[in-house]
């Protein structure tokens, strides 16, 4: 158990809908990262928040947004969902702002299926 | 940009066989290198890491050495067990683009009795 929690574990929804994925980092960690794992794209970095502020952005679609709250939990919002958004979404956390040496600890993931 | 290349899987081995999973990388800065493991139906777990050249990461019998001259970080284990069956991901975090992990495509390992 990494100490990172994600809810829900599974999510089934329809095209055009909007969903929210939630992540709680390990106790003491200030950074939260979001990754998408799909069969065709592999594991891709989406976005990082550090202590409430956006820190780094990867291949995140404009339909997707995220935020980190004062209690440090984070939410990833996915809107106007398409079939191709079906994937496993991971949250990870690390203690600092994201120096290269820092270990990122991953949650169990949320499996999203868009029908 | 940064990239990680892993050997294609699946790799099928008998129990107690020697394991090598090759990983090479391209990075612009001075990356840290990681191996993560994903067991069926689970998230990613850190297996080991190395943060500078010639460092050796080790955990649970697995080892990998950071080779800057060959830009490689090959994963090895002397004697695999059925319980090692999983997908293994090589990843890097670069000093210039710190924060994100760049992952390889993953190598599925299947260990049989």
CSV table of C-alpha atoms in Angstrom, one decimal:
chain,number,residue,atom,x,y,z
A,1,UNK,CA,0.0,0.0,0.0
A,2,UNK,CA,1.6,3.2,-1.2
A,3,UNK,CA,-0.5,5.5,1.0
A,4,UNK,CA,-2.0,7.2,-2.1
A,5,UNK,CA,-5.8,6.7,-2.4
A,6,UNK,CA,-7.9,7.2,-5.4
A,7,UNK,CA,-11.7,7.1,-5.8
A,8,UNK,CA,-13.6,5.7,-7.5
A,9,UNK,CA,-11.9,2.5,-8.5
A,10,UNK,CA,-14.1,2.0,-11.5
A,11,UNK,CA,-16.2,4.4,-13.5
A,12,UNK,CA,-18.5,3.7,-16.4
A,13,UNK,CA,-20.1,6.6,-18.3
A,14,UNK,CA,-21.4,7.6,-21.7
A,15,UNK,CA,-19.8,9.8,-24.4
A,16,UNK,CA,-20.3,13.5,-23.8
A,17,UNK,CA,-20.5,13.2,-20.0
A,18,UNK,CA,-18.3,14.7,-17.4
A,19,UNK,CA,-16.6,12.8,-14.5
A,20,UNK,CA,-14.4,13.7,-11.5
A,21,UNK,CA,-11.6,11.5,-10.3
A,22,UNK,CA,-10.3,12.1,-6.8
A,23,UNK,CA,-6.9,11.5,-5.3
A,24,UNK,CA,-5.5,11.9,-1.7
A,25,UNK,CA,-1.7,12.0,-1.5
A,26,UNK,CA,0.5,10.3,1.1
A,27,UNK,CA,0.6,12.1,4.4
A,28,UNK,CA,3.2,14.8,4.1
A,29,UNK,CA,3.5,14.8,0.4
A,30,UNK,CA,2.9,18.2,-1.3
A,31,UNK,CA,3.0,17.2,-5.0
A,32,UNK,CA,0.3,15.4,-6.8
A,33,UNK,CA,0.7,14.1,-10.4
A,34,UNK,CA,-1.8,12.6,-12.8
A,35,UNK,CA,-1.0,10.0,-15.4
A,36,UNK,CA,-3.1,8.3,-18.0
A,37,UNK,CA,-2.4,4.7,-19.0
A,38,UNK,CA,-4.0,3.5,-22.3
A,39,UNK,CA,-3.2,0.6,-24.6
A,40,UNK,CA,-2.2,2.9,-27.5
A,41,UNK,CA,-0.4,5.7,-25.7
A,42,UNK,CA,1.1,3.8,-22.8
A,43,UNK,CA,1.7,5.8,-19.6
A,44,UNK,CA,1.6,9.5,-20.1
A,45,UNK,CA,2.0,12.4,-17.7
A,46,UNK,CA,-0.9,14.8,-17.6
A,47,UNK,CA,-0.3,17.4,-15.0
A,48,UNK,CA,1.4,18.2,-11.6
A,49,UNK,CA,0.3,20.3,-8.7
A,50,UNK,CA,2.5,21.4,-5.9
A,51,UNK,CA,1.0,22.8,-2.7
A,52,UNK,CA,-2.1,24.0,-4.5
A,53,UNK,CA,-0.4,25.5,-7.6
A,54,UNK,CA,0.0,24.0,-11.0
A,55,UNK,CA,3.6,23.1,-11.4
A,56,UNK,CA,4.0,21.2,-14.7
A,57,UNK,CA,1.8,20.3,-17.6
A,58,UNK,CA,2.1,17.4,-20.0
A,59,UNK,CA,-0.2,16.0,-22.7
A,60,UNK,CA,-3.4,17.0,-21.1
A,61,UNK,CA,-6.4,17.8,-23.3
A,62,UNK,CA,-8.2,21.0,-23.0
A,63,UNK,CA,-11.3,19.0,-22.0
A,64,UNK,CA,-9.5,17.9,-18.9
A,65,UNK,CA,-8.7,20.0,-15.9
A,66,UNK,CA,-7.4,19.5,-12.4
A,67,UNK,CA,-7.0,21.2,-9.1
A,68,UNK,CA,-5.4,20.7,-5.8
A,69,UNK,CA,-7.3,21.8,-2.7
A,70,UNK,CA,-5.9,23.3,0.6
A,71,UNK,CA,-6.0,19.9,2.2
A,72,UNK,CA,-3.8,18.7,-0.7
A,73,UNK,CA,-6.2,16.3,-2.2
A,74,UNK,CA,-6.6,16.6,-6.0
A,75,UNK,CA,-9.4,16.2,-8.5
A,76,UNK,CA,-9.1,15.5,-12.2
A,77,UNK,CA,-12.1,16.6,-14.2
A,78,UNK,CA,-12.8,15.0,-17.6
A,79,UNK,CA,-15.5,16.5,-19.7
A,80,UNK,CA,-17.1,16.0,-23.1
A,81,UNK,CA,-15.9,12.4,-22.8
A,82,UNK,CA,-15.0,10.4,-25.9
A,83,UNK,CA,-14.5,6.7,-26.4
A,84,UNK,CA,-10.8,7.3,-26.6
A,85,UNK,CA,-10.7,8.6,-23.1
A,86,UNK,CA,-11.3,5.1,-21.7
A,87,UNK,CA,-8.1,4.4,-19.8
A,88,UNK,CA,-6.6,3.8,-16.4
A,89,UNK,CA,-5.9,7.1,-14.6
A,90,UNK,CA,-3.2,7.1,-11.9
A,91,UNK,CA,-2.5,9.7,-9.3
A,92,UNK,CA,1.0,9.8,-7.7
A,93,UNK,CA,2.4,11.9,-5.0
A,94,UNK,CA,5.9,13.0,-3.9
A,95,UNK,CA,7.2,15.0,-0.9
A,96,UNK,CA,8.6,18.0,-2.7
A,97,UNK,CA,8.2,20.1,-5.8
A,98,UNK,CA,9.4,17.4,-8.1
A,99,UNK,CA,13.1,17.3,-8.3
A,100,UNK,CA,14.3,14.5,-10.6
A,101,UNK,CA,15.5,12.4,-7.7
A,102,UNK,CA,12.2,12.3,-5.9
A,103,UNK,CA,10.2,9.1,-5.8
A,104,UNK,CA,6.7,9.3,-7.0
A,105,UNK,CA,4.3,6.9,-5.2
A,106,UNK,CA,1.3,5.7,-7.2
A,107,UNK,CA,-2.2,5.1,-6.2
A,108,UNK,CA,-4.2,2.0,-7.4
A,109,UNK,CA,-5.8,4.0,-10.3
A,110,UNK,CA,-9.3,4.7,-11.5
A,111,UNK,CA,-10.4,2.7,-14.5
A,112,UNK,CA,-12.6,4.8,-16.7
A,113,UNK,CA,-14.8,3.2,-19.4
A,114,UNK,CA,-16.6,5.5,-21.8
A,115,UNK,CA,-19.5,3.8,-23.7
B,1,UNK,CA,13.0,15.2,-25.9
B,2,UNK,CA,13.3,12.5,-23.2
B,3,UNK,CA,12.5,8.9,-24.1
B,4,UNK,CA,12.8,5.4,-22.7
B,5,UNK,CA,13.1,2.3,-24.8
B,6,UNK,CA,12.4,-1.2,-23.3
B,7,UNK,CA,12.7,-4.6,-24.8
B,8,UNK,CA,9.5,-6.0,-26.3
B,9,UNK,CA,7.6,-8.5,-24.3
B,10,UNK,CA,6.3,-10.8,-23.2
B,11,UNK,CA,9.2,-12.5,-21.6
B,12,UNK,CA,8.5,-16.1,-20.5
B,13,UNK,CA,10.8,-17.8,-18.1
B,14,UNK,CA,10.8,-20.9,-16.0
B,15,UNK,CA,11.1,-20.4,-12.2
B,16,UNK,CA,14.7,-19.9,-11.0
B,17,UNK,CA,15.8,-18.7,-14.4
B,18,UNK,CA,17.9,-15.5,-14.8
B,19,UNK,CA,16.1,-12.4,-15.8
B,20,UNK,CA,17.3,-9.4,-17.9
B,21,UNK,CA,15.0,-6.7,-19.1
B,22,UNK,CA,16.8,-4.1,-21.2
B,23,UNK,CA,16.2,-0.4,-20.9
B,24,UNK,CA,17.9,2.4,-22.7
B,25,UNK,CA,17.1,6.1,-22.4
B,26,UNK,CA,17.6,9.5,-24.1
B,27,UNK,CA,17.7,12.6,-21.9
B,28,UNK,CA,18.9,16.1,-22.2
B,29,UNK,CA,19.9,16.6,-18.6
B,30,UNK,CA,21.0,14.4,-15.7
B,31,UNK,CA,18.1,12.0,-15.2
B,32,UNK,CA,17.2,9.8,-12.3
B,33,UNK,CA,16.2,6.3,-13.4
B,34,UNK,CA,13.5,4.1,-12.0
B,35,UNK,CA,12.0,0.7,-12.4
B,36,UNK,CA,8.3,0.3,-11.5
B,37,UNK,CA,6.3,-2.9,-11.4
B,38,UNK,CA,2.6,-3.4,-12.0
B,39,UNK,CA,1.0,-6.6,-10.8
B,40,UNK,CA,-2.2,-7.7,-12.4
B,41,UNK,CA,-5.1,-5.4,-11.4
B,42,UNK,CA,-2.9,-3.1,-9.3
B,43,UNK,CA,-1.2,0.2,-9.5
B,44,UNK,CA,2.5,0.9,-10.0
B,45,UNK,CA,5.0,0.1,-7.3
B,46,UNK,CA,8.5,1.5,-7.2
B,47,UNK,CA,10.9,-1.4,-7.5
B,48,UNK,CA,14.2,0.4,-7.4
B,49,UNK,CA,15.9,3.6,-8.5
B,50,UNK,CA,19.3,5.2,-9.2
B,51,UNK,CA,19.9,8.9,-9.2
B,52,UNK,CA,23.4,9.2,-10.7
B,53,UNK,CA,25.9,7.4,-12.9
B,54,UNK,CA,27.2,4.1,-11.6
B,55,UNK,CA,24.6,3.9,-8.9
B,56,UNK,CA,23.1,0.5,-8.4
B,57,UNK,CA,19.5,0.2,-7.3
B,58,UNK,CA,18.4,-3.0,-5.7
B,59,UNK,CA,15.3,-4.4,-4.1
B,60,UNK,CA,13.7,-7.9,-3.6
B,61,UNK,CA,16.6,-9.5,-5.5
B,62,UNK,CA,16.3,-7.2,-8.5
B,63,UNK,CA,19.2,-5.0,-9.5
B,64,UNK,CA,19.9,-2.3,-12.1
B,65,UNK,CA,23.0,-0.2,-12.6
B,66,UNK,CA,22.9,3.3,-14.1
B,67,UNK,CA,25.3,3.3,-17.0
B,68,UNK,CA,25.8,6.7,-18.4
B,69,UNK,CA,28.2,5.6,-21.1
B,70,UNK,CA,25.7,3.3,-22.6
B,71,UNK,CA,22.6,5.2,-21.5
B,72,UNK,CA,21.2,2.1,-20.0
B,73,UNK,CA,19.5,0.8,-16.9
B,74,UNK,CA,18.9,-2.9,-17.4
B,75,UNK,CA,16.9,-4.8,-14.8
B,76,UNK,CA,18.3,-8.2,-13.6
B,77,UNK,CA,17.3,-10.9,-11.2
B,78,UNK,CA,19.3,-14.0,-10.6
B,79,UNK,CA,16.4,-16.4,-9.9
B,80,UNK,CA,12.8,-15.4,-10.7
B,81,UNK,CA,9.7,-16.7,-9.0
B,82,UNK,CA,6.2,-17.2,-10.2
B,83,UNK,CA,5.2,-14.3,-8.0
B,84,UNK,CA,7.5,-12.0,-10.1
B,85,UNK,CA,5.0,-12.3,-13.0
B,86,UNK,CA,4.0,-8.7,-13.7
B,87,UNK,CA,4.6,-5.8,-16.1
B,88,UNK,CA,7.9,-3.9,-15.5
B,89,UNK,CA,8.3,-0.3,-16.5
B,90,UNK,CA,11.5,1.6,-16.9
B,91,UNK,CA,11.2,5.4,-16.3
B,92,UNK,CA,13.2,8.5,-16.1
B,93,UNK,CA,12.9,11.9,-14.5
B,94,UNK,CA,15.1,14.5,-16.1
B,95,UNK,CA,16.6,17.5,-14.3
B,96,UNK,CA,15.6,19.8,-17.1
B,97,UNK,CA,12.0,18.7,-17.1
B,98,UNK,CA,11.7,17.7,-13.5
B,99,UNK,CA,8.4,16.5,-12.2
B,100,UNK,CA,7.2,14.2,-14.9
B,101,UNK,CA,8.2,10.6,-15.3
B,102,UNK,CA,8.8,9.4,-18.8
B,103,UNK,CA,7.9,5.7,-19.1
B,104,UNK,CA,8.9,3.0,-21.4
B,105,UNK,CA,6.2,0.8,-22.9
B,106,UNK,CA,6.5,-1.8,-20.3
B,107,UNK,CA,7.7,-5.4,-20.5
B,108,UNK,CA,5.4,-8.2,-19.4
B,109,UNK,CA,7.1,-11.0,-17.5
B,110,UNK,CA,5.5,-14.4,-17.2
B,111,UNK,CA,7.2,-17.0,-14.9
B,112,UNK,CA,6.1,-20.6,-15.1
B,113,UNK,CA,6.8,-23.6,-12.9
